[in-house]
XYZ file of C-alpha atoms in Angstrom:
676
model
C 52.164 4.186 -84.940
C 53.386 1.328 -82.565
C 56.597 3.178 -81.798
C 54.701 6.290 -81.290
C 52.629 4.498 -78.717
C 55.961 3.014 -77.264
C 57.509 6.630 -77.090
C 54.628 8.264 -75.147
C 54.395 5.146 -72.817
C 58.068 5.678 -72.058
C 57.553 9.306 -71.646
C 54.699 8.759 -69.004
C 56.651 5.950 -67.345
C 59.650 8.697 -66.874
C 57.241 11.312 -65.619
C 55.596 8.860 -63.132
C 59.035 7.530 -61.944
C 60.212 10.959 -61.537
C 57.128 11.794 -59.428
C 57.661 8.789 -57.222
C 61.175 9.515 -56.861
C 60.505 13.063 -55.528
C 57.941 11.651 -53.227
C 60.345 9.180 -51.919
C 62.977 11.566 -51.484
C 61.230 14.310 -49.473
C 63.703 14.784 -46.654
C 61.360 15.238 -43.963
C 60.060 11.725 -44.532
C 63.487 10.500 -44.337
C 64.647 9.047 -40.810
C 68.166 8.904 -41.777
C 68.030 12.810 -42.325
C 68.619 14.718 -39.112
C 66.081 16.132 -37.093
C 67.218 19.852 -37.903
C 67.325 18.848 -41.767
C 63.731 17.163 -41.702
C 62.093 20.159 -39.941
C 63.469 22.775 -42.059
C 62.141 20.617 -45.400
C 58.777 20.215 -43.933
C 58.392 23.726 -42.671
C 59.436 25.180 -46.213
C 56.502 23.450 -47.736
C 53.933 24.348 -45.141
C 51.280 26.881 -45.825
C 50.105 29.130 -43.047
C 46.993 27.269 -42.411
C 48.941 24.233 -41.955
C 51.427 25.748 -39.345
C 48.457 27.304 -37.467
C 46.938 23.917 -37.286
C 49.890 22.375 -35.882
C 49.671 25.033 -32.932
C 45.927 23.988 -32.287
C 44.954 20.991 -29.714
C 41.356 20.242 -29.325
C 39.180 17.965 -27.071
C 38.559 14.458 -28.975
C 34.476 15.093 -28.332
C 34.697 18.063 -31.057
C 37.093 15.948 -33.437
C 36.573 13.713 -36.360
C 38.900 12.577 -39.246
C 37.252 15.248 -41.436
C 37.957 17.930 -38.857
C 41.577 16.616 -38.445
C 41.924 16.893 -42.184
C 40.213 20.035 -42.955
C 41.990 22.079 -40.267
C 45.241 20.328 -40.259
C 44.829 20.043 -36.372
C 48.123 19.124 -34.796
C 46.908 17.659 -31.525
C 44.070 16.313 -29.666
C 43.415 15.537 -26.053
C 41.192 13.863 -23.614
C 40.139 15.918 -20.571
C 39.103 14.408 -17.284
C 36.473 11.754 -17.898
C 36.502 11.933 -21.757
C 36.588 8.628 -22.792
C 35.670 6.287 -25.986
C 32.904 5.009 -24.089
C 31.798 3.474 -20.503
C 34.727 1.196 -19.380
C 36.362 1.318 -22.594
C 39.056 -1.290 -23.098
C 42.574 -0.474 -24.274
C 41.799 -1.662 -27.944
C 38.816 0.567 -27.891
C 40.998 3.640 -26.944
C 43.847 2.426 -29.594
C 40.912 2.082 -32.228
C 39.851 5.506 -31.619
C 42.904 7.372 -31.646
C 44.094 5.670 -35.064
C 40.727 6.732 -36.547
C 41.208 10.143 -35.668
C 45.333 9.847 -36.629
C 44.088 8.721 -40.362
C 42.492 12.163 -40.864
C 45.596 13.664 -39.595
C 47.504 11.289 -42.094
C 44.944 11.889 -45.284
C 46.445 15.615 -45.639
C 48.570 16.815 -48.197
C 52.018 16.602 -45.749
C 50.615 13.728 -43.887
C 51.756 15.358 -40.567
C 50.762 13.172 -37.533
C 48.775 14.564 -34.684
C 49.879 13.958 -31.050
C 47.253 13.019 -28.552
C 47.552 14.149 -25.116
C 45.793 12.880 -21.832
C 46.233 13.830 -18.200
C 47.830 10.700 -16.632
C 48.684 12.502 -13.199
C 48.666 9.028 -11.055
C 48.587 6.417 -13.299
C 46.585 6.364 -16.631
C 43.785 7.657 -14.354
C 41.104 8.177 -17.024
C 41.451 4.781 -17.950
C 39.135 1.886 -16.494
C 41.070 -0.870 -15.207
C 44.545 0.913 -15.341
C 46.649 1.269 -12.010
C 46.061 4.016 -10.209
C 49.102 5.135 -8.195
C 49.375 7.416 -5.011
C 48.965 11.099 -5.881
C 52.012 12.953 -5.748
C 51.875 14.250 -2.115
C 52.041 10.779 -1.223
C 55.118 9.915 -3.406
C 56.713 12.797 -1.764
C 56.481 11.317 1.520
C 58.177 8.094 0.042
C 61.650 10.280 -0.488
C 62.462 7.711 -3.089
C 63.101 8.858 -6.575
C 64.026 5.413 -7.820
C 60.371 4.477 -7.127
C 58.968 7.415 -8.882
C 60.787 6.711 -12.047
C 59.374 2.833 -12.155
C 56.073 4.468 -11.671
C 56.718 6.651 -14.569
C 57.665 3.430 -16.383
C 54.851 1.822 -15.826
C 52.534 4.391 -16.493
C 54.232 4.887 -19.872
C 53.461 1.607 -20.780
C 49.664 1.774 -19.677
C 49.311 4.983 -21.491
C 50.815 3.502 -24.739
C 48.736 0.384 -24.287
C 45.900 2.680 -25.246
C 47.640 4.503 -28.338
C 48.563 7.634 -26.480
C 51.981 8.858 -26.750
C 51.714 12.054 -24.486
C 51.059 12.818 -20.966
C 50.406 16.248 -19.055
C 52.608 14.997 -16.388
C 54.650 15.623 -14.009
C 52.980 18.520 -11.772
C 56.122 19.995 -10.124
C 54.198 22.476 -8.429
C 55.744 23.540 -5.003
C 52.633 23.755 -2.834
C 53.013 26.418 -0.317
C 49.486 26.600 1.100
C 47.294 23.318 1.558
C 44.109 25.245 1.346
C 44.817 24.822 -2.380
C 42.389 22.324 -4.249
C 45.637 21.140 -6.102
C 47.779 20.633 -3.317
C 47.934 17.131 -3.534
C 49.258 17.204 -7.332
C 52.413 18.719 -5.515
C 55.008 16.257 -4.064
C 56.241 19.070 -1.513
C 56.476 22.384 -0.111
C 60.134 22.064 -0.294
C 61.267 22.460 -3.688
C 64.296 20.002 -3.184
C 61.963 17.090 -2.556
C 60.302 18.044 -5.753
C 63.352 18.318 -7.790
C 64.289 14.819 -6.591
C 60.859 13.550 -7.967
C 61.370 14.933 -11.199
C 62.889 11.238 -11.746
C 59.504 10.425 -13.254
C 60.611 12.022 -16.433
C 63.027 9.738 -17.537
C 60.723 7.167 -16.273
C 58.095 8.523 -18.817
C 60.411 9.384 -21.447
C 63.814 7.385 -21.159
C 67.058 8.298 -19.635
C 68.968 10.992 -21.871
C 72.048 9.605 -23.627
C 75.350 10.788 -22.491
C 76.070 13.405 -25.469
C 72.738 14.611 -25.125
C 72.255 18.313 -25.725
C 70.801 20.135 -22.400
C 67.194 21.880 -23.370
C 66.471 19.200 -26.232
C 63.373 17.138 -25.530
C 63.845 13.441 -25.489
C 61.627 10.480 -25.857
C 63.560 6.896 -26.257
C 61.136 4.876 -27.902
C 57.514 3.336 -28.401
C 57.163 2.429 -24.973
C 57.770 5.712 -23.816
C 56.054 9.010 -23.749
C 56.501 12.651 -23.868
C 56.130 14.323 -20.626
C 54.906 17.701 -19.730
C 56.322 19.541 -16.805
C 53.528 21.916 -15.238
C 52.355 24.704 -14.329
C 54.899 27.122 -14.887
C 55.721 28.689 -12.902
C 54.664 29.884 -8.979
C 51.305 27.804 -9.366
C 51.550 26.514 -5.835
C 52.283 29.890 -4.309
C 49.128 31.724 -5.003
C 47.714 34.124 -2.136
C 45.847 32.008 0.579
C 45.930 28.958 -1.710
C 43.261 29.917 -4.060
C 43.504 28.275 -7.246
C 44.538 30.301 -10.619
C 45.154 33.330 -8.319
C 47.865 35.483 -7.953
C 51.626 34.544 -6.540
C 53.065 37.370 -4.839
C 56.810 37.163 -4.371
C 59.882 38.942 -5.636
C 62.002 37.455 -8.543
C 64.581 35.775 -6.283
C 61.894 33.870 -4.275
C 60.222 32.808 -7.614
C 63.640 31.521 -8.866
C 64.637 29.958 -5.691
C 61.432 28.309 -4.639
C 59.041 27.478 -7.741
C 61.831 27.283 -10.362
C 64.203 24.903 -9.333
C 62.446 21.786 -10.821
C 62.180 23.340 -14.097
C 65.850 23.154 -14.282
C 65.920 19.659 -13.457
C 63.286 18.557 -15.733
C 64.718 20.370 -18.800
C 68.339 18.837 -17.953
C 66.183 15.674 -17.965
C 64.798 16.107 -21.678
C 61.242 16.882 -20.733
C 59.338 17.332 -23.986
C 56.895 19.954 -22.989
C 56.098 22.686 -20.591
C 52.324 23.685 -19.304
C 51.738 27.118 -18.537
C 49.957 28.155 -15.222
C 46.602 29.733 -14.998
C 47.888 31.801 -12.217
C 49.680 35.168 -12.377
C 52.923 36.356 -11.013
C 52.575 39.688 -9.142
C 49.615 40.694 -10.994
C 50.872 39.175 -14.688
C 49.056 36.219 -16.081
C 51.290 33.761 -16.663
C 49.702 32.825 -20.003
C 50.669 36.326 -21.209
C 54.249 36.500 -19.371
C 56.518 37.301 -22.315
C 59.543 37.625 -19.608
C 59.184 34.362 -17.982
C 57.885 32.208 -20.964
C 60.095 33.419 -23.711
C 63.051 35.254 -21.787
C 63.429 33.043 -19.174
C 62.266 29.320 -19.974
C 63.079 29.603 -23.764
C 66.111 31.988 -23.909
C 67.895 31.509 -20.517
C 67.100 28.097 -19.605
C 67.359 27.160 -23.390
C 64.350 24.804 -23.492
C 63.759 23.669 -26.793
C 60.579 21.624 -26.666
C 57.194 23.360 -26.885
C 55.099 25.217 -24.726
C 51.334 24.314 -24.074
C 48.525 26.597 -22.627
C 46.434 24.811 -19.887
C 42.967 24.206 -21.067
C 41.318 27.496 -22.063
C 44.390 29.024 -20.735
C 44.330 32.038 -23.209
C 40.602 32.873 -22.686
C 41.409 33.368 -18.934
C 44.006 35.983 -19.853
C 41.224 38.590 -19.585
C 38.445 38.873 -16.773
C 36.144 37.542 -17.359
C 37.679 34.831 -19.474
C 37.013 35.160 -23.454
C 35.970 38.957 -22.905
C 38.291 39.856 -25.508
C 39.482 36.407 -27.423
C 41.616 37.986 -30.105
C 43.802 40.103 -27.606
C 43.862 36.661 -25.548
C 45.368 35.103 -28.541
C 47.771 37.703 -29.391
C 48.941 38.041 -26.032
C 49.256 34.336 -25.320
C 51.118 33.594 -28.681
C 53.337 36.533 -28.537
C 54.168 35.651 -24.673
C 55.644 32.237 -26.131
C 52.810 29.614 -26.234
C 53.486 27.381 -28.641
C 50.591 25.062 -28.917
C 47.064 26.222 -27.497
C 44.655 24.011 -25.788
C 41.571 25.549 -27.300
C 39.629 23.095 -26.599
C 36.532 23.369 -28.199
C 36.013 26.206 -30.591
C 39.074 25.618 -32.686
C 37.287 27.916 -35.763
C 37.488 31.005 -33.602
C 40.978 30.166 -32.320
C 42.451 29.515 -35.681
C 40.630 32.606 -37.588
C 41.657 35.054 -34.624
C 45.135 33.660 -35.509
C 45.272 33.718 -38.947
C 43.909 37.095 -38.925
C 46.645 38.415 -36.545
C 49.558 36.966 -38.508
C 48.209 38.668 -41.890
C 47.686 41.900 -39.987
C 51.420 41.475 -38.626
C 50.277 41.852 -35.136
C 51.917 38.487 -34.603
C 55.181 37.997 -36.545
C 55.536 35.084 -38.843
C 58.998 34.175 -36.899
C 56.939 33.631 -33.797
C 54.529 31.011 -35.749
C 57.808 29.427 -37.091
C 59.445 28.945 -33.707
C 56.180 27.311 -32.390
C 55.886 25.053 -35.237
C 59.564 24.310 -35.299
C 59.271 23.126 -31.561
C 56.013 21.166 -32.003
C 57.794 19.397 -35.025
C 60.715 18.755 -32.961
C 58.818 16.740 -30.345
C 56.936 14.886 -33.140
C 60.182 13.777 -35.296
C 62.262 12.851 -31.945
C 59.459 10.448 -30.660
C 59.240 8.872 -33.837
C 55.620 9.979 -34.523
C 56.336 10.281 -38.327
C 57.799 6.708 -38.508
C 54.970 4.824 -36.297
C 51.688 7.171 -36.410
C 49.335 4.291 -35.784
C 49.387 2.253 -32.585
C 48.724 -1.422 -32.692
C 47.455 -3.713 -30.203
C 50.749 -5.227 -29.051
C 50.584 -3.417 -25.581
C 46.869 -3.641 -24.504
C 47.958 -6.282 -21.671
C 50.127 -3.626 -20.143
C 46.960 -2.139 -18.905
C 46.368 -2.683 -14.906
C 49.212 -5.618 -15.427
C 49.779 -7.574 -11.802
C 53.493 -6.055 -11.610
C 52.040 -2.509 -11.950
C 49.521 -3.319 -9.245
C 52.452 -4.807 -6.866
C 54.534 -1.305 -7.903
C 51.707 0.930 -6.831
C 51.312 -1.348 -3.665
C 54.634 -0.655 -2.855
C 54.375 2.813 -3.453
C 51.286 2.720 -0.907
C 53.297 1.315 1.943
C 56.269 3.523 1.641
C 53.976 6.575 1.382
C 52.146 6.260 4.548
C 52.986 8.323 7.473
C 52.736 7.047 10.782
C 51.951 10.403 13.254
C 51.078 8.712 16.383
C 51.567 4.947 17.636
C 50.411 4.574 21.470
C 49.045 7.192 23.800
C 52.299 6.873 25.713
C 55.801 6.479 24.550
C 56.426 2.979 25.470
C 52.867 1.659 24.637
C 53.418 0.941 20.754
C 49.808 -0.109 19.324
C 50.822 -0.895 15.720
C 51.443 -3.250 14.188
C 48.080 -4.829 14.545
C 47.721 -8.504 15.419
C 46.224 -10.666 12.707
C 44.557 -12.898 15.048
C 41.730 -11.144 16.818
C 38.260 -12.236 17.778
C 36.454 -9.389 16.457
C 37.472 -6.289 14.963
C 35.631 -3.063 13.975
C 36.161 -1.094 10.623
C 34.410 2.123 10.305
C 34.480 5.289 8.334
C 33.278 6.755 4.930
C 36.662 5.758 3.400
C 37.069 2.604 4.456
C 35.061 0.767 1.557
C 34.990 3.270 -1.067
C 37.403 3.235 -3.998
C 36.713 6.130 -5.454
C 37.347 8.260 -2.236
C 40.860 6.160 -1.770
C 41.742 7.410 -5.422
C 40.701 10.955 -5.252
C 40.410 13.614 -7.913
C 41.535 12.783 -11.433
C 40.286 9.247 -11.418
C 37.833 8.225 -13.967
C 36.263 11.607 -13.671
C 37.739 15.097 -13.776
C 36.654 15.543 -10.199
C 36.794 11.912 -9.312
C 33.762 10.072 -7.763
C 32.226 7.892 -4.838
C 32.065 3.897 -4.995
C 33.906 1.077 -6.844
C 34.636 3.238 -9.969
C 37.250 1.055 -11.343
C 39.090 -2.098 -10.247
C 40.981 -2.213 -7.074
C 41.249 -3.168 -3.670
C 39.507 -0.758 -0.850
C 41.185 -0.953 2.171
C 38.323 -2.752 3.858
C 38.908 -5.440 1.162
C 42.545 -5.641 2.066
C 41.862 -5.952 5.775
C 39.376 -9.034 5.242
C 42.213 -10.780 3.067
C 44.935 -10.225 5.941
C 43.767 -11.040 9.053
C 43.300 -14.447 10.316
C 40.612 -16.965 9.005
C 38.962 -16.934 12.656
C 39.006 -13.300 12.828
C 35.516 -11.751 12.499
C 35.451 -8.347 10.470
C 32.486 -6.202 11.434
C 32.022 -2.920 9.046
C 29.782 -0.053 9.851
C 30.390 3.182 8.030
C 29.142 5.148 10.727
C 28.576 3.271 14.012
C 26.503 4.161 16.954
C 27.767 3.749 20.485
C 25.770 0.560 21.023
C 27.348 -0.962 18.287
C 30.963 -0.005 19.599
C 30.137 -0.908 23.005
C 28.207 -4.163 22.962
C 30.330 -6.329 20.348
C 33.757 -7.103 22.558
C 35.843 -5.716 19.498
C 39.407 -6.369 20.127
C 40.213 -2.861 18.378
C 38.929 -0.692 15.772
C 40.242 0.857 12.189
C 38.695 3.866 11.300
C 39.041 5.374 7.915
C 37.811 8.902 7.336
C 38.937 11.873 5.248
C 38.222 14.297 2.269
C 35.791 13.577 -0.743
C 37.272 13.725 -3.842
C 37.996 17.060 -5.766
C 40.078 18.773 -8.307
C 41.445 22.233 -8.983
C 39.167 25.019 -7.775
C 36.377 22.819 -6.553
C 39.083 21.533 -3.756
C 39.837 25.171 -2.544
C 38.969 25.230 1.187
C 39.744 27.923 3.550
C 38.911 25.702 6.643
C 40.435 22.572 6.365
C 38.165 20.633 8.546
C 37.592 17.085 8.419
C 34.199 16.544 6.671
C 31.322 15.062 8.496
C 30.604 12.474 9.767
C 34.505 11.913 10.245
C 34.863 13.759 13.570
C 31.747 11.973 15.311
C 32.879 8.641 13.768
C 36.237 9.241 15.674
C 34.804 10.379 18.802
C 32.192 7.456 18.727
C 34.792 4.585 18.026
C 38.100 5.955 19.578
C 36.169 7.349 22.642
C 34.874 3.795 23.474
C 37.724 1.058 22.136
C 41.359 1.020 21.132
C 41.325 2.483 17.470
C 43.864 3.428 14.791
C 42.542 6.338 12.644
C 43.557 6.279 8.965
C 43.004 9.686 7.210
C 42.699 9.740 3.342
C 43.316 13.192 2.476
C 44.931 15.280 -0.341
C 46.685 17.421 2.049
C 47.099 18.061 5.934
C 43.544 18.516 7.697
C 42.512 19.806 11.112
C 42.987 16.817 13.367
C 44.117 18.407 16.755
C 41.006 17.855 18.628
C 40.787 14.329 17.926
C 44.181 13.284 18.402
C 44.256 12.716 22.042
C 41.257 10.068 21.646
C 43.494 7.866 19.097
C 45.545 5.047 19.954
C 47.267 5.241 16.453
C 47.164 8.065 13.726
C 48.072 7.563 9.895
C 48.420 9.533 6.861
C 47.583 7.852 3.802
C 47.011 10.697 1.589
C 45.421 9.554 -1.503
C 46.837 6.041 -2.267
C 45.017 4.884 -5.259
C 43.698 1.605 -6.508
C 46.091 -0.944 -4.199
C 44.377 -0.717 -0.577
C 46.490 -3.863 0.318
C 49.508 -1.446 0.396
C 47.716 0.086 3.748
C 47.172 -3.193 5.382
C 50.768 -4.166 4.734
C 52.128 -2.128 7.125
C 49.258 -1.916 9.326
C 49.571 -5.367 10.254
C 53.213 -5.405 9.944
C 54.569 -7.267 7.170
C 56.350 -4.031 6.319
C 57.555 -1.074 8.654
C 56.180 2.413 8.399
C 58.956 4.434 6.854
C 57.038 7.608 5.089
C 58.108 11.167 6.198
C 55.897 14.203 5.885
C 56.465 15.907 2.718
C 54.654 19.050 3.940
C 53.942 20.736 7.383
C 50.893 19.406 9.432
C 49.457 22.336 10.922
C 47.696 22.955 13.896
C 45.029 25.336 12.910
C 44.349 26.982 9.585
C 44.922 30.255 11.472
C 48.755 29.400 11.063
C 48.673 29.198 7.281
C 50.500 29.657 5.189
C 53.156 27.879 7.369
C 56.375 25.975 5.931
C 59.463 24.570 6.988
C 61.957 27.256 7.541
C 59.435 30.094 8.447
C 60.467 32.245 11.253
C 57.477 31.176 13.556
C 56.965 27.567 12.875
C 54.793 25.780 15.418
C 53.085 22.825 13.579
C 51.201 19.921 15.064
C 53.709 17.612 13.197
C 56.802 19.196 11.555
C 57.910 18.662 8.002
C 59.596 15.382 7.788
C 58.091 14.002 10.728
C 57.121 10.044 10.512
C 57.217 7.280 13.211
C 58.872 4.002 12.304
C 57.873 0.426 13.033
C 60.039 -2.713 12.736
C 57.979 -5.746 10.272
C 56.778 -8.268 12.580
C 58.668 -11.155 11.262
C 61.781 -9.073 11.424
C 60.858 -8.202 15.130
C 60.270 -11.990 16.140
C 63.869 -12.861 14.585
C 65.916 -10.226 16.013
C 65.189 -10.780 19.638
C 68.243 -12.288 20.208
C 71.393 -9.713 21.672
C 73.452 -10.774 18.565
C 70.722 -10.069 16.365
C 69.960 -6.778 17.819
C 73.482 -5.857 17.502
C 73.656 -6.795 13.955
C 70.554 -4.915 13.263
C 71.748 -1.936 14.851
C 74.944 -2.128 12.983
C 73.178 -2.365 9.712
C 71.084 0.224 10.648
C 73.580 2.345 11.189
C 75.357 1.669 7.868
C 72.368 2.326 5.862
C 71.638 5.660 7.694
C 75.353 6.554 6.873
C 74.675 5.483 3.201
C 71.457 7.670 3.084
C 72.932 10.659 4.430
C 75.997 10.337 1.909
C 73.344 9.874 -1.229
C 71.394 12.767 0.353
C 74.537 15.212 0.639
C 75.658 14.017 -2.944
C 72.145 15.204 -4.051
C 72.043 18.270 -2.578
C 75.584 19.235 -3.989
C 74.423 18.034 -7.306
C 71.388 20.152 -7.072
C 73.456 23.330 -5.639
C 75.697 22.861 -8.412
C 73.041 23.122 -11.097
C 71.293 25.742 -9.600
C 74.611 27.866 -9.531
C 75.239 26.943 -13.019
C 71.774 28.062 -14.216
C 72.289 31.379 -12.258
C 75.667 32.105 -13.857
C 74.429 31.425 -17.276
C 71.276 33.555 -16.789
C 73.798 36.399 -15.307
C 77.041 36.084 -17.589
C 76.402 34.264 -20.791
C 72.844 35.754 -21.418
C-alpha cells in the first residue's frame, strides 16, 4: 500500500514539475529570447478577444482592475484633467496605475497594459510637476540640445508617477496662427520642427549604433515611449480651423508637413498618433494611402499607430453616425490602437463582428497586435510591469525647474527696445524708487502656463506650484525698490505715483484645440486699455503672454520695449532673468508676426511677405555684468572676436544640419521612388 502511495506521489510530482517547467519556458516570458521570437510565441497563444483587447485604449475613469481582466484591455490613458484626486501626489499616481495594472497581470497570459498621458510641456496634468514653455517658445530658442534635456526631465517626472508612455511631441507645422493648437507647434518652418525632434531621444534615449531604422526604441526604466503627432498635415488646415481640411498637393504635404516624421522615425519613435484633420477631403483616420502605404510601407515605421481621442468616431459627420463603419475604415486604414476612450464594449463588439464577418482580415489584426507587443517588449514592460516609488522625488525637482527657467529666458523674443535705434530701454535697472507692474497676466500662473495645464483647457489662478512674473519681479529688484501691482490701473494711479517705469503683462487666456480657434486674433480686453493707460503716461515694457502672434501693431508706438514671452510655464523667474539683464535676450521668432489677420495665412518664403516682424527676427541684449566688464577697448575687441567665432561656429553647425536634413529627405524620396 505504501509503495502504491509513493508511486502516485511521484507521478503527481512529475506532472506538477512538468507543468511548472512548461510555464517557466514560455518563450514570450523569457527576456533572453529575441523580441521577434517572444512576439510570435505570445501571439500564437492569443485568442481573438485577447488580440482585440490589446487594440483598445480606454480612459482611467471607466477602468477598474476587473474591467482590465475581463476585456483584456491593452492600454489606459488620462485625458486632460483626469487625475486620481485633487493635487494627487506622485505616490497616489503610482498606486493608481499599479492597481489597474494588476488587473491586466491577472489575465490568462498576463500581458501588461501600457498607460499613456499628455505630457506636452512637462508632466502637465500633475500637480507640482515642472511646467516647461509650450513648443512655440521652444522653437524660438533654436536649441535642440536644450529641448532634448527637457525631454529627459519630462521622462523622469512622468516615470515618477508610474506612467511609461506620453502623447508627445507634437510635430505639427502650424501654417496659420488662427489655429487653436498653434502653440503646440515649434514653428511654421519644417526645418525647425525637424531640429526639435531631438526631444524624442530625450524622452526615449539615444538609439544605438546598430539600430534598425523604423524600429521603436526605449532605453530603460527612466525613459518613456514617445508619440509623434498628429499624422499628418494638422497644422495646414483651411483658415487654421481645428480638425478641418488641409488643401495641398502631395508634394506640398511631403515637403512641409511630413519631414519631421522622417526624423522621428529615424530616432526610434515608438508610436504615431493620427490627426483629426483631412487631406484634400479624406479623413486622416481613414486614409489607408498615408497611414499604411506611406507611414508603414514607405517609411518602414514598425511601432504602433494610435488614433486620437474618439478619432474614429469623427470619420463620419456627425461623429458616431455609423460607428461600425468608422471602426472598419479606421482599422483597415492602418490604425493599430484606438483611443476609444469610454464606450469600450461598443468598440470591442463592433471590431469582433467585423473580423468574424471577414470585413477586416485577421492579418490586419495580427499586424496591429504585433506592433503593440513590439513596443511593450522593447520598453521592458513584461519584465517590470509595476512601478515603484523610487523616482517620486523627481517630480518638480529643483534641477528641472532650473532647466525650465533656462528654457524661458532662451525662448523670449525681444521685438522692440527703445523708441529710437540709439535709445535702448532694456535691460531694466533693478534699483529704482518705485515701479508699476500691471496687466491680467502678471500674477496668474494658470494664464502663464496656458492650455494643457492641470486641466485640458488650462485654468486661471495659482493652479500648481511655480513662480508668477510678478513674484519673480519682487525677488529680483533691489530691496529698497517699491513694487506696486495693479491689474488694470486707472490714469490717476499711473500718473500720480512717480513710477520710474512700468512692466505691463497682458495676453491670451488659456485654451486648447477648437476652443482656441480665433479668426481675429485681437489682444483680449482689458489688455489694449491697460497698454494705452500705462504706456501713454510712463516708460513701459510690454510682455505678451500668448500661444501665437496677436494683433499688436496699433499699440507698438506707445511702448518703449516689447517682449514676446509665449506661454512660458511655471518658472516666471526666467522672464526677469533677461528683463533685468542677468542674461541677454537671444530668442528668434519661430513664426511670422503679421500686421493684420487679413494677411493670413502668411509664412516665410511667401511671394507677398509683408510682416510686422519677420520670421527669425529677435533683438539681442548684452547681460549687465558682461556689459560692465567689457567696457575697455581690449575687452570690446576680444568680445567682438569671440562673437564672430561663435557666429561662424553656429553657421557651420546650421549648414551641417541642413545638409544632413537634405540628405535624409533625398534618401527617403529615393526609397519611396525606386525601392518601393
